[in-house]
Coordinates of C-alpha atoms in Angstrom, one line a residue:
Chain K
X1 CA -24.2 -25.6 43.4
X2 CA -21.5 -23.2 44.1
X3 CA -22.0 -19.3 43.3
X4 CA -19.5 -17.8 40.7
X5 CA -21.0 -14.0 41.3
X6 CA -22.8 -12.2 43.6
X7 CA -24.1 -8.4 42.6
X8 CA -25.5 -6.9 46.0
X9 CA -27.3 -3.3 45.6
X10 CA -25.9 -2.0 42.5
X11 CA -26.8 1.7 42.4
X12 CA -24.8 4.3 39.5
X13 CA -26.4 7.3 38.2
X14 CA -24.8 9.5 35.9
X15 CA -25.4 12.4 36.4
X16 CA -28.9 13.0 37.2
X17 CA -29.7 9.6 35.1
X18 CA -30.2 6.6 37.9
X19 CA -28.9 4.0 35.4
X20 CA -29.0 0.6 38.1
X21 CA -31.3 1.1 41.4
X22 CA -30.1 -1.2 44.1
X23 CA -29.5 -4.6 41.5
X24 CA -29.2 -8.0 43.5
X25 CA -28.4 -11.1 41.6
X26 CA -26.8 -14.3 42.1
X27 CA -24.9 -16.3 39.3
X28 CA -24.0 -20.0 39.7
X29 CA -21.2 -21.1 39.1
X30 CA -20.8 -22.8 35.5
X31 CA -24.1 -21.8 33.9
X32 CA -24.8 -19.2 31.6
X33 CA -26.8 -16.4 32.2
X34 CA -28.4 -13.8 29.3
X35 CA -29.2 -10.1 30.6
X36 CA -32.1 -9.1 28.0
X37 CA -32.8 -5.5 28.2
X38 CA -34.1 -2.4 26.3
X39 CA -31.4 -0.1 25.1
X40 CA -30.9 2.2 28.3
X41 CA -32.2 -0.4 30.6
X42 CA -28.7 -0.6 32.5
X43 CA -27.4 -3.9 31.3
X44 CA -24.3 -2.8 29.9
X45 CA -23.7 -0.5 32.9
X46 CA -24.6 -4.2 35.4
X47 CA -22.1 -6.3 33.0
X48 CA -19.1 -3.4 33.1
X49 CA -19.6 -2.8 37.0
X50 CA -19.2 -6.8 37.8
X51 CA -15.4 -6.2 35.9
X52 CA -14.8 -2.7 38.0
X53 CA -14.8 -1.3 34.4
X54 CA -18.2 1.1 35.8
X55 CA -17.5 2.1 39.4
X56 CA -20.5 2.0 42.1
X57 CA -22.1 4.3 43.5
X58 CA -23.5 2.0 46.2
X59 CA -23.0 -1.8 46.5
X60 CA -20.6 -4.3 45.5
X61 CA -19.8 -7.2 43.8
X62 CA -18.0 -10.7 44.7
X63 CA -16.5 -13.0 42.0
X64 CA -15.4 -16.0 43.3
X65 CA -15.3 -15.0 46.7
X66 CA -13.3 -12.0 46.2
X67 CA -14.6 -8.5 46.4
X68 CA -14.4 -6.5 43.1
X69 CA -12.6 -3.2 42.9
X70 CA -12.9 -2.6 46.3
X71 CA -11.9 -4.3 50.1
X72 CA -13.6 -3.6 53.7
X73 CA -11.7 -1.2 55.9
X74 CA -12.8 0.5 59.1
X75 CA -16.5 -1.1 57.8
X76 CA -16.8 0.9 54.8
X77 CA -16.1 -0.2 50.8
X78 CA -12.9 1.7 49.9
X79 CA -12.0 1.5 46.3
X80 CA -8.6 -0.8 45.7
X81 CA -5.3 0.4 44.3
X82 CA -5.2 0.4 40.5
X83 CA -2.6 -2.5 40.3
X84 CA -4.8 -4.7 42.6
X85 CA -7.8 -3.9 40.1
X86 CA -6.1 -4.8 37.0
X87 CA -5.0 -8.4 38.5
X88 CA -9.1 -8.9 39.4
X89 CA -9.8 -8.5 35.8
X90 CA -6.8 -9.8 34.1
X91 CA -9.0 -13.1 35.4
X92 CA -12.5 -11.8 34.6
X93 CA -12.7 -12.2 30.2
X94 CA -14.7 -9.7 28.7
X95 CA -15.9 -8.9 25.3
X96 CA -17.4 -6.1 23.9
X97 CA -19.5 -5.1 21.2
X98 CA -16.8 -3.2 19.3
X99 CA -14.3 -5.8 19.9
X100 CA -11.8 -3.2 21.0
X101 CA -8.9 -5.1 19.3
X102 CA -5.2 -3.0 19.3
X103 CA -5.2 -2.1 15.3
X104 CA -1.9 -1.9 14.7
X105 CA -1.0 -5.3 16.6
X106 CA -1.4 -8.4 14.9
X107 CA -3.6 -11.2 15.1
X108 CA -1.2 -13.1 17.5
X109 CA 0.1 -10.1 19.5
X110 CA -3.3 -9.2 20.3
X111 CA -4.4 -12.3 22.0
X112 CA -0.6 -12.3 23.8
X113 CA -0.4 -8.8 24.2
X114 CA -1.6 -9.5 28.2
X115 CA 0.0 -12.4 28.8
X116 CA 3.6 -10.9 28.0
X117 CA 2.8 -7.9 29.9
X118 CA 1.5 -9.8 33.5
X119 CA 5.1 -12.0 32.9
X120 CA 4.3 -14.7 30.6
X121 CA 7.1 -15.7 28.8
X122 CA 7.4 -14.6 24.9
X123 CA 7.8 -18.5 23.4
X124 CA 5.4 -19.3 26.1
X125 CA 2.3 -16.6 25.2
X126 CA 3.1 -17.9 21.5
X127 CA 2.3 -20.9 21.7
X128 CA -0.8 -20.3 23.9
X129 CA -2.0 -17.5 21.5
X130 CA -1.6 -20.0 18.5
X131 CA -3.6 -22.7 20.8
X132 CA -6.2 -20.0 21.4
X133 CA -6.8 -19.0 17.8
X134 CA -7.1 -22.5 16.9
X135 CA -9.7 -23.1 19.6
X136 CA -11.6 -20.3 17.7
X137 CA -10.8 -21.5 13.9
X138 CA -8.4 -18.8 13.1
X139 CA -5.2 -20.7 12.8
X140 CA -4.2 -19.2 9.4
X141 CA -4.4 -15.5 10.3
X142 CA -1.8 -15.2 13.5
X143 CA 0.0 -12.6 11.0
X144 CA -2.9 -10.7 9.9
X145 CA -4.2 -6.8 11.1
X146 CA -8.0 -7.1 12.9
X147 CA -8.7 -5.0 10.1
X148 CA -8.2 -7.0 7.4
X149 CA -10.5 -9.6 8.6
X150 CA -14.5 -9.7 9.0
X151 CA -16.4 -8.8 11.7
X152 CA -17.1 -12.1 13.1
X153 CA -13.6 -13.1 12.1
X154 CA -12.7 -10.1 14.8
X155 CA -15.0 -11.1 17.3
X156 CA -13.8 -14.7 17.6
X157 CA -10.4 -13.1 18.2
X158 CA -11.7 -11.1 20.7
X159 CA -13.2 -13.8 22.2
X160 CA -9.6 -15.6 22.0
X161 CA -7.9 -12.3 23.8
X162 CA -10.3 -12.8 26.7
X163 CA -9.5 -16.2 27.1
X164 CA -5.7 -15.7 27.7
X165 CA -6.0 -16.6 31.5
X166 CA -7.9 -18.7 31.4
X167 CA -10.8 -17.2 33.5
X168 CA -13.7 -18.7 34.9
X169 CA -16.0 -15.8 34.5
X170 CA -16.6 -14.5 30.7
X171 CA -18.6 -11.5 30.3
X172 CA -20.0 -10.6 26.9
X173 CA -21.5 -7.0 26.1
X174 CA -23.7 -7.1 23.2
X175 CA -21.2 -9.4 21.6
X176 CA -22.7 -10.0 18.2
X177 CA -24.6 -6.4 17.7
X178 CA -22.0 -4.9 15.7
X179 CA -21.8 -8.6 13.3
X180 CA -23.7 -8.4 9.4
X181 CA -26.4 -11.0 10.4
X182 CA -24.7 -13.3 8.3
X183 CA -21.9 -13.2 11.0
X184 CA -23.7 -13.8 14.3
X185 CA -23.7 -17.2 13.7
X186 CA -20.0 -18.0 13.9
X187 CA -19.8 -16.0 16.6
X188 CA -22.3 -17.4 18.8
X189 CA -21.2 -20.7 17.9
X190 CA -17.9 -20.3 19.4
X191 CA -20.0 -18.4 22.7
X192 CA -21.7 -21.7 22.5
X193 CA -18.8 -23.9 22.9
X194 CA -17.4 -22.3 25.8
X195 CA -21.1 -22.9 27.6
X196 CA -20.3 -26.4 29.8
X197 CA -16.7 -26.6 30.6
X198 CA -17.3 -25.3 33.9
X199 CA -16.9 -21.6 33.2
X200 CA -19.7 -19.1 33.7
X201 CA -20.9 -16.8 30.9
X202 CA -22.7 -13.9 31.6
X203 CA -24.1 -12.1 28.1
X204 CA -26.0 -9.2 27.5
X205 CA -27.6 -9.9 24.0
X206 CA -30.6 -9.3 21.5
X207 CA -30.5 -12.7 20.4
X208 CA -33.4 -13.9 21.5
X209 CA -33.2 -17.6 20.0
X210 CA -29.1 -18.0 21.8
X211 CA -30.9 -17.3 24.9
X212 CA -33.4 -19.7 25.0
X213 CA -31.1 -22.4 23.3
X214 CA -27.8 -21.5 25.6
X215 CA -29.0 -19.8 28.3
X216 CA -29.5 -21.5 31.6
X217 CA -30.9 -18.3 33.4
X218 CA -32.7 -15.4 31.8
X219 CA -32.9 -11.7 33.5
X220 CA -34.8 -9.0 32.3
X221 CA -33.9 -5.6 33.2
X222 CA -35.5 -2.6 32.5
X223 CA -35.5 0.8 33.8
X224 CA -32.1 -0.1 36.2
X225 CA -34.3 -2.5 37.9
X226 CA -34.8 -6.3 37.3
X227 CA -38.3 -7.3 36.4
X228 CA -38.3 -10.7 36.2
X229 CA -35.6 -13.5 36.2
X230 CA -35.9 -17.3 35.5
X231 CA -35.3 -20.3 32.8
X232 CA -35.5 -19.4 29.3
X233 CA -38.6 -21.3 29.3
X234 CA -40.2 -19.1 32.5
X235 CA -38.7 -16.0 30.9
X236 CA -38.8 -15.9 27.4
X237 CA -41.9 -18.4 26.5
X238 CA -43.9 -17.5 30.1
X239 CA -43.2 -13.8 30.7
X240 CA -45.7 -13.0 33.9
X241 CA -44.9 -9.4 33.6
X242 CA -46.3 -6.9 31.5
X243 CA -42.8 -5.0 30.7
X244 CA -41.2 -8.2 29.9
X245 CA -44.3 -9.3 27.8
X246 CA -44.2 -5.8 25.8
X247 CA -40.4 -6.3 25.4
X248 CA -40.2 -10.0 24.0
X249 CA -43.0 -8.9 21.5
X250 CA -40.7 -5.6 19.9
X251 CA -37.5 -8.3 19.3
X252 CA -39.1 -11.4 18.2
Chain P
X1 CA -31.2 14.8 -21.5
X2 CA -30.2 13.4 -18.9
X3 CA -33.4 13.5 -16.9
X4 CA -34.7 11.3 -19.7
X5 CA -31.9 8.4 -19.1
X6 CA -33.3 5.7 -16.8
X7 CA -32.6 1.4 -16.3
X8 CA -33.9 -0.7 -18.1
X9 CA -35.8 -1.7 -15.1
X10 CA -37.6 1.7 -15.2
X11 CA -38.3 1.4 -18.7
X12 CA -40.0 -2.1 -18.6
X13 CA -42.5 -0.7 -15.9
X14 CA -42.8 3.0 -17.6
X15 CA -41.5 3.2 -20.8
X16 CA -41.1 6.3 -22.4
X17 CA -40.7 5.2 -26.6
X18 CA -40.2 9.0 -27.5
X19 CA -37.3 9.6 -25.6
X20 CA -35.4 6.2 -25.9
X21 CA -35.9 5.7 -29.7
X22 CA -32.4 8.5 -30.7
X23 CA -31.1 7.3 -27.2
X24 CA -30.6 3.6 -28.2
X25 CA -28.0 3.9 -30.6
X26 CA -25.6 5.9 -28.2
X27 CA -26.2 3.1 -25.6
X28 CA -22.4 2.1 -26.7
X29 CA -20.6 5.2 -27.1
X30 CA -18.0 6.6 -24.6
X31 CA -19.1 9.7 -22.6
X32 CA -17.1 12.8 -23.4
X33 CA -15.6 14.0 -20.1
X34 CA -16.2 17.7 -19.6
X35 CA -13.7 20.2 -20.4
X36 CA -12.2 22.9 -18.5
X37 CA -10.9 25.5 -20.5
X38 CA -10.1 27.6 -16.5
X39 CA -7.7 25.3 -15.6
X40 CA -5.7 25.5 -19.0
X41 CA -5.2 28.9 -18.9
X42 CA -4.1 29.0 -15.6
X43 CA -1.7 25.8 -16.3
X44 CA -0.4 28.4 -19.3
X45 CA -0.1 31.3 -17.2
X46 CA 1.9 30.1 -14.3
X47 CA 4.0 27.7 -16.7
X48 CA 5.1 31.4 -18.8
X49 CA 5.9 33.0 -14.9
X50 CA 8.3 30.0 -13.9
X51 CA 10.0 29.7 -17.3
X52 CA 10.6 33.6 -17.1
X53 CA 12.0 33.7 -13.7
X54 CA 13.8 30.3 -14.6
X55 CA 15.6 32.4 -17.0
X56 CA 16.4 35.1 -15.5
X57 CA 18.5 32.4 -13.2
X58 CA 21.0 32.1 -16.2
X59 CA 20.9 35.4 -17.8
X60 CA 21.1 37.6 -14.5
X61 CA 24.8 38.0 -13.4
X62 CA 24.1 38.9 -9.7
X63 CA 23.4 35.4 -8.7
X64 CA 27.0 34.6 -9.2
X65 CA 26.7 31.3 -9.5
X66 CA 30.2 30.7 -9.8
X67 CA 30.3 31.0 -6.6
X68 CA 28.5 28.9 -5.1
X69 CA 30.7 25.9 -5.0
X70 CA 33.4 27.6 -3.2
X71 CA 30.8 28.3 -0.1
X72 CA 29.1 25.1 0.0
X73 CA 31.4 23.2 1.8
X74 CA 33.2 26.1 3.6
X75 CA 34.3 25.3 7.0
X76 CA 32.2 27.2 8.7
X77 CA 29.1 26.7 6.6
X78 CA 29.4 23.0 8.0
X79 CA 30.5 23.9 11.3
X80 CA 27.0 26.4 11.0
X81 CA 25.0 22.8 9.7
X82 CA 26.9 20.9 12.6
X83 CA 25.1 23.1 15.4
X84 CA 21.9 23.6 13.7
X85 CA 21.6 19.7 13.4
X86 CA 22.9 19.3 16.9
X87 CA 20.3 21.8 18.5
X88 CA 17.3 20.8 16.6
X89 CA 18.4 16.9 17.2
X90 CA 18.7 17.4 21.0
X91 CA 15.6 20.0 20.9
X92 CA 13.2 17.8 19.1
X93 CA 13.8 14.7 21.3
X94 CA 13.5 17.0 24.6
X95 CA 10.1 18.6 23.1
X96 CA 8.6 15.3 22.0
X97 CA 9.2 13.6 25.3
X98 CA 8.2 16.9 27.1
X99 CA 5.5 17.3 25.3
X100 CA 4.3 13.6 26.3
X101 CA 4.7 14.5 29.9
X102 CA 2.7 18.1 29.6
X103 CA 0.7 16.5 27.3
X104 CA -0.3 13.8 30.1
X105 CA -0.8 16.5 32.3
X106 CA -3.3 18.4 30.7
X107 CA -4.9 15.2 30.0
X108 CA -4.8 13.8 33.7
X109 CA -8.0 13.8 36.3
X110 CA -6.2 15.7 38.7
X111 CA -6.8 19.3 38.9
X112 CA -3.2 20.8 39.9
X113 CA -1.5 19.1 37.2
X114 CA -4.2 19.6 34.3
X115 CA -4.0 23.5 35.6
X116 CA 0.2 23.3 35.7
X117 CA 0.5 21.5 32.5
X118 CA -2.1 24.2 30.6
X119 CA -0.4 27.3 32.3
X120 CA 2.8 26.3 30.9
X121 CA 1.5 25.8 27.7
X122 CA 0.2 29.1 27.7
X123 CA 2.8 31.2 28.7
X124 CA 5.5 29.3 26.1
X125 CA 2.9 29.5 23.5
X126 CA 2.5 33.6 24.3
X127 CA 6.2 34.5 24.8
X128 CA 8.1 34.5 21.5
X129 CA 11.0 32.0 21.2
X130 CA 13.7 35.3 20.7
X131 CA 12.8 36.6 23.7
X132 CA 13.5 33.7 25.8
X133 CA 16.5 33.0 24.3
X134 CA 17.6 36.7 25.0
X135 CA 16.1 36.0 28.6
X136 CA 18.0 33.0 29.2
X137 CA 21.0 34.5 27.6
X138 CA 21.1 37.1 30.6
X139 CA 20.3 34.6 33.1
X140 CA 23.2 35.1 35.3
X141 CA 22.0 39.2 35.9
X142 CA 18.7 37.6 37.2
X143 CA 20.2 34.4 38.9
X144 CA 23.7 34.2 39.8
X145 CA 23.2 30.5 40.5
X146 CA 20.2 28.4 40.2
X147 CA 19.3 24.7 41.7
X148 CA 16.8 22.9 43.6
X149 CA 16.1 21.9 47.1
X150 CA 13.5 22.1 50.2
X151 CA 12.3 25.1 50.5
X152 CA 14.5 27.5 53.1
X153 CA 16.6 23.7 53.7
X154 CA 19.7 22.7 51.8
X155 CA 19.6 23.8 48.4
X156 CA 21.8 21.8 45.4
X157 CA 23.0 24.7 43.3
X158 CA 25.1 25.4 40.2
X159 CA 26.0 28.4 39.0
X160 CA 24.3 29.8 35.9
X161 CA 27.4 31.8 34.3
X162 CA 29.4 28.5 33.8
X163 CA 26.3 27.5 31.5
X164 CA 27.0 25.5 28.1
X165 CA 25.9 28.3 25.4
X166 CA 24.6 24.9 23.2
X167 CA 22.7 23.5 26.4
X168 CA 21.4 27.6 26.8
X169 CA 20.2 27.1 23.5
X170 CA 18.6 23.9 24.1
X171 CA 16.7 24.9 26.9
X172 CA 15.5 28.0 25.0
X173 CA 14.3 26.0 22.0
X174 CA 13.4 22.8 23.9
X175 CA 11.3 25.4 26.4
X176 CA 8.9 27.1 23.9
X177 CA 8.4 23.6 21.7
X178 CA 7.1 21.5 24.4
X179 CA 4.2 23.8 24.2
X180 CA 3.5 23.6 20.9
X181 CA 5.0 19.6 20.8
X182 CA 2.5 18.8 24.1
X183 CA -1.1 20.2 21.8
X184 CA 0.7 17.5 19.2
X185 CA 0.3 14.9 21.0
X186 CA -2.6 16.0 23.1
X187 CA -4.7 15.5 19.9
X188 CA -3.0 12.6 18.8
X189 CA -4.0 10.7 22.3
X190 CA -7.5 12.2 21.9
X191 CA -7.8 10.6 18.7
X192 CA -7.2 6.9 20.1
X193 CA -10.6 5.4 20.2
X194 CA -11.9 5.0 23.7
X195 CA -12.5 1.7 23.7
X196 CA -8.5 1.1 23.3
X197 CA -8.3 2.1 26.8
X198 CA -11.2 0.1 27.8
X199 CA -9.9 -3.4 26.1
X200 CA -6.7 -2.1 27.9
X201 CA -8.0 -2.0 31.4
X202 CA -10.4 -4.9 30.6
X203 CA -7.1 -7.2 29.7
X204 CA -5.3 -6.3 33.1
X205 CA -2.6 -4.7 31.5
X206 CA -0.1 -2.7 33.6
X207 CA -1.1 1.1 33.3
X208 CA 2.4 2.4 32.0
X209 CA 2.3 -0.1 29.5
X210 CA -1.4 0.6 28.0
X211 CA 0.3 3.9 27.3
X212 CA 3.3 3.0 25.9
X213 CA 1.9 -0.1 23.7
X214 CA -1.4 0.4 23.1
X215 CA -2.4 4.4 23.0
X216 CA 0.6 6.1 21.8
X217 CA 2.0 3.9 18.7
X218 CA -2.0 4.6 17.8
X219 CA -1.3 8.2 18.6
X220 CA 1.6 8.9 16.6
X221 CA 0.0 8.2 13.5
X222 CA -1.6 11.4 14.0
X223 CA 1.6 13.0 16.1
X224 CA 4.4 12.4 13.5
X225 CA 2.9 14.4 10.5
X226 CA 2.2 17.4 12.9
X227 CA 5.3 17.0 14.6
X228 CA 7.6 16.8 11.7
X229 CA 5.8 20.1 10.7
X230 CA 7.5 21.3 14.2
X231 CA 10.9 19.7 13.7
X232 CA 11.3 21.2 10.8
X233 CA 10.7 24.9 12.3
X234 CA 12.9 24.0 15.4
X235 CA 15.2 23.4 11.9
X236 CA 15.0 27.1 11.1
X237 CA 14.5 28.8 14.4
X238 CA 17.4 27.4 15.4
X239 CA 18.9 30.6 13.6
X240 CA 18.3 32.2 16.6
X241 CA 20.3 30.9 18.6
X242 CA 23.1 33.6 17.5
X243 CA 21.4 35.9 20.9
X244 CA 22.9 32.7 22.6
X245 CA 26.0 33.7 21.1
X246 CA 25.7 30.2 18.8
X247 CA 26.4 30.6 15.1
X248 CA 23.7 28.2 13.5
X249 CA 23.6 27.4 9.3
X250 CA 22.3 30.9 9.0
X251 CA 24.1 32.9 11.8
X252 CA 27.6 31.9 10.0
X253 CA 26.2 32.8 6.5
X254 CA 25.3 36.4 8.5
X255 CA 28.6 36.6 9.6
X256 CA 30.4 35.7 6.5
X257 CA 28.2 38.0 4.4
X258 CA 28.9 41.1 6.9
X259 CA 33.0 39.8 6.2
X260 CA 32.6 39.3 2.1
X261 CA 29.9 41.8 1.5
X262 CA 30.9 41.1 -2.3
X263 CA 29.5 37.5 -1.8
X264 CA 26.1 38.0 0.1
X265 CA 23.9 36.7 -2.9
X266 CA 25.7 33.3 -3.6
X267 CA 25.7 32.6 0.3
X268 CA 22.1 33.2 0.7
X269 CA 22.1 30.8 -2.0
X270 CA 24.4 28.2 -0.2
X271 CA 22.3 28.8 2.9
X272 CA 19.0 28.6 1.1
X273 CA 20.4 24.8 -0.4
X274 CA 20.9 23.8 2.7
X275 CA 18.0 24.3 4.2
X276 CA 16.5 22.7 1.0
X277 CA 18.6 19.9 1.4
X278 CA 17.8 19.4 5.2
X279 CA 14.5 19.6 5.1
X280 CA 14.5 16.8 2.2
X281 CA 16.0 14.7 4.4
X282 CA 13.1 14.8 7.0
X283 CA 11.0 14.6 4.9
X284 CA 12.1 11.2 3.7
X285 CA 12.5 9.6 7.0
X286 CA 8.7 10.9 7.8
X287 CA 7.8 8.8 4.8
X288 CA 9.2 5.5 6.6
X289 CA 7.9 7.0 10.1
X290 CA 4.7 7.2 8.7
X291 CA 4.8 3.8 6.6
X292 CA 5.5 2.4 10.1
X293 CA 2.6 3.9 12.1
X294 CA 0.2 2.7 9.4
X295 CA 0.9 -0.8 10.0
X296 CA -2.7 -2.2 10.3
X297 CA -4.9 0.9 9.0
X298 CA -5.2 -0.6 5.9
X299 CA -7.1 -3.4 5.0

């Protein structure tokens, strides 16, 4: 099976904090894989640096065979020009806890705000916008502010934003932590749906019951360093380390 | 009394009969709002003050108000309103866009142009507006001609005598308001949440147009009531452009007083009307500016 990303020695401090210490992982291409994590454990930090939103200190990334945020020259990492950058992640979707949507855009402009500006035509992001929010069960709010709908309401446009390009690599920070508990459903459900039509899904979550149901690979990171990584079933129900074990006993 | 009111809940776990027996029958009643005797006899006092001085509007024959009407649309009170519209419109455009551009500067990673952009502000901010207009007024005694080019190479140069007085003014005004326009809209871009930028960068979209679509129209919700607050003193410093030699509103209201000296009441009057009537004005389109900049705040 092919590999969709490839995280070689990931090391960032801030500061004096050494938040990821030398991270190597390998995601294949068309599964989904769930970072679990205490809070400061460096997940968040891993998920933003695969998008070039966190810059390395040390060690890079490859997504689909193309270097992240940075190229070789003269044999050393040199960061790219901000242009190039923003064309890597204009095919990388991300998510995020807040859901970040533009509050005084609507519905529709949000999820065609990139589009338009990378060249789409107007008509054109329309129509793919309305497709999107469909594909997320929001056909009746195109005209609506984010802040006039619920939580999980937002998220799922969020989620339609990221999909825009069409990218083959969704990342997901903490996607439903900021959802009523009533909420995380819908919005998991729609993560759910975009599991097995080839793209890969990375997400950092507390959910511990999406990752064992969803998840194809489980890695658990604590302390900038992974512990232990496997199935759901090797991770989550057969924890052989004692970090992992104290973990899994705080959140279920 | 009121430490003996409590639920019903309360009552069915601790009930108190001695307390609740005379308490039952008000269960119904309205509650009588307190009164505040302070605030009536202030109410009373400024009401006697306004209706005195009101009065004194009609009965005191200084204010001429016969007058009035034969000023209001003099010639040169409108040619005065012409130029003081004229400055402050060209002014306030020049300060807000300015003040954008120093604003970006302070707010930018590198050093020199966060150290530029705050030095300016400081010295405009320090230096009052008169004496920069007086400064620039005498510009040709300091610089005969002024213009740019590479250093000790070919310089493009005009020369500062054949000046525009209005463009003098411009400058003068436009000068000292970027500093105070740029700390507008300095806290107005502070005031976008950081994750804007983030979903921004995340999306791909082009840097220039993060700015202009997605951080400032959430900026100026904050920007436009400070900065209408600034357009409206550009409105009324704009008198001093007379030490450009520019009669504003007020600087031909000076000079027709100091020609009728008979009349100077009823043309402060026409000048103060004016003002009045001018600031209304803003004020009104900062309602719709406003309305506009809401769009989506509210749920």
């Amino acid at each position: 099976m092919s590999i969709a990303v490839e995280i070689h020695n990931a090391t960032k401090s801030f500061a004096d904090n050494r938040v990821l210490r030398g991270i190597d992982l390998t995601v294949r291409k068309g599964t989904v894989t769930v970072i679990l994590g205490p809070s400061g454990s460096g997940k968040s930090t891993l998920l933003r640096a695969i998008n070039h939103l966190e810059k390395l200190d040390e060690g890079y990334v490859v997504v689909g065979e193309e270097l992240i945020g940075v190229r070789v020259q003269n044999g050393r990492l040199k960061e790219l020009r901000e242009k190039e950058i923003l064309r890597q992640r204009s095919r990388i979707g991300f998510v995020f806890q807040n859901f970040n949507l533009f509050p005084h855009l609507t519905i529709l402009e949000n999820v065609t705000e990139a589009p338009i500006a990378l060249g789409t035509p107007a008509a054109e992001a329309r129509e793919l916008g309305r497709t999107l929010l469909a594909r997320v069960g929001l056909t009746d709010k195109e005209g609506a502010y984010p802040r006039q709908l619920s939580g999980g309401q937002q998220q799922r446009v969020a989620i339609a934003r990221a999909l825009a390009f069409d990218p083959e690599l969704i990342l997901f920070d903490e996607p439903t932590s900021a959802l009523d508990p009533e909420l995380v459903g819908e919005v998991l459900g729609v993560i759910k749906s975009l599991a097995g039509s080839g793209r890969t899904l990375i997400v950092v979550t507390h959910e511990i019951g999406f990752a064992r149901e969803v998840g194809d690979w489980v890695v658990f990171l604590d302390d900038g360093v992974i512990v232990e990584q496997g199935t759901p079933d090797e991770v989550i129900d057969h924890p052989k380390h004692q970090r992992t074990q104290d973990f899994l006993s705080k959140v279920l | 009394m009121t430490s003996t009111l409590h639920t019903p809940v309360a009552e069915a776990v601790e009930p108190r009969p001695v307390a609740v027996a005379p308490l039952a029958s008000l269960a119904t009643s309205r509650v009588v709002p307190l009164r505040r005797p302070g605030q009536w006899i202030a109410t009373l006092v400024v009401l006697v003050l306004l209706v005195n001085f009101g009065q004194t509007l009609f009965s005191n024959p200084h204010w001429e108000w016969a007058k009035v009407p034969e000023w209001i649309f003099h010639k040169s009170i409108l040619k005065g309103i012409g130029l003081t519209l004229q400055a402050t419109a060209i002014a306030a455009v020049v300060s807000f866009i300015g003040g954008v551009v120093v604003a970006l500067g302070r707010l930018s990673r590198n050093r020199f142009l966060k150290t530029i952009s705050w030095g300016y502000v400081w010295l405009f901010r320090s230096v009052p507006l008169i004496l920069i207009l007086i400064f620039l007024f005498n510009l040709p005694n300091l610089y005969p001609s002024i213009g740019i080019g590479i250093p000790f190479g070919p310089q493009l140069a005009i020369p500062t005598i054949s000046v525009d007085p209005l463009a003098l003014g411009v400058i003068g005004l436009s000068l000292s308001e970027i500093a105070y326009s740029s700390e507008v809209v300095r806290s107005g871009i502070l005031s976008v949440d950081q994750g804007q930028h983030e979903a921004a960068k995340a999306l791909g979209i082009p840097r220039v147009r993060q700015f202009m679509r997605i951080v400032l129209p959430q900026a100026l919700r904050s920007i436009v009531p400070s900065y209408v607050n600034q357009v409206i003193g550009l409105l009324k410093a704009s008198s001093l452009l007379i030490y450009v030699s520019l009669l504003d509103l007020f600087g031909q209201v000076q000079r027709l007083s100091s020609t009728y000296p008979t009349d100077i009441i009823p043309l402060l009057v026409v000048a103060t009307l004016w003002y009045l009537a001018l600031t209304s004005a803003i004020s009104i389109v900062q309602y719709y500016v406003e309305r506009y900049y809401a769009r989506g705040a509210r749920r």
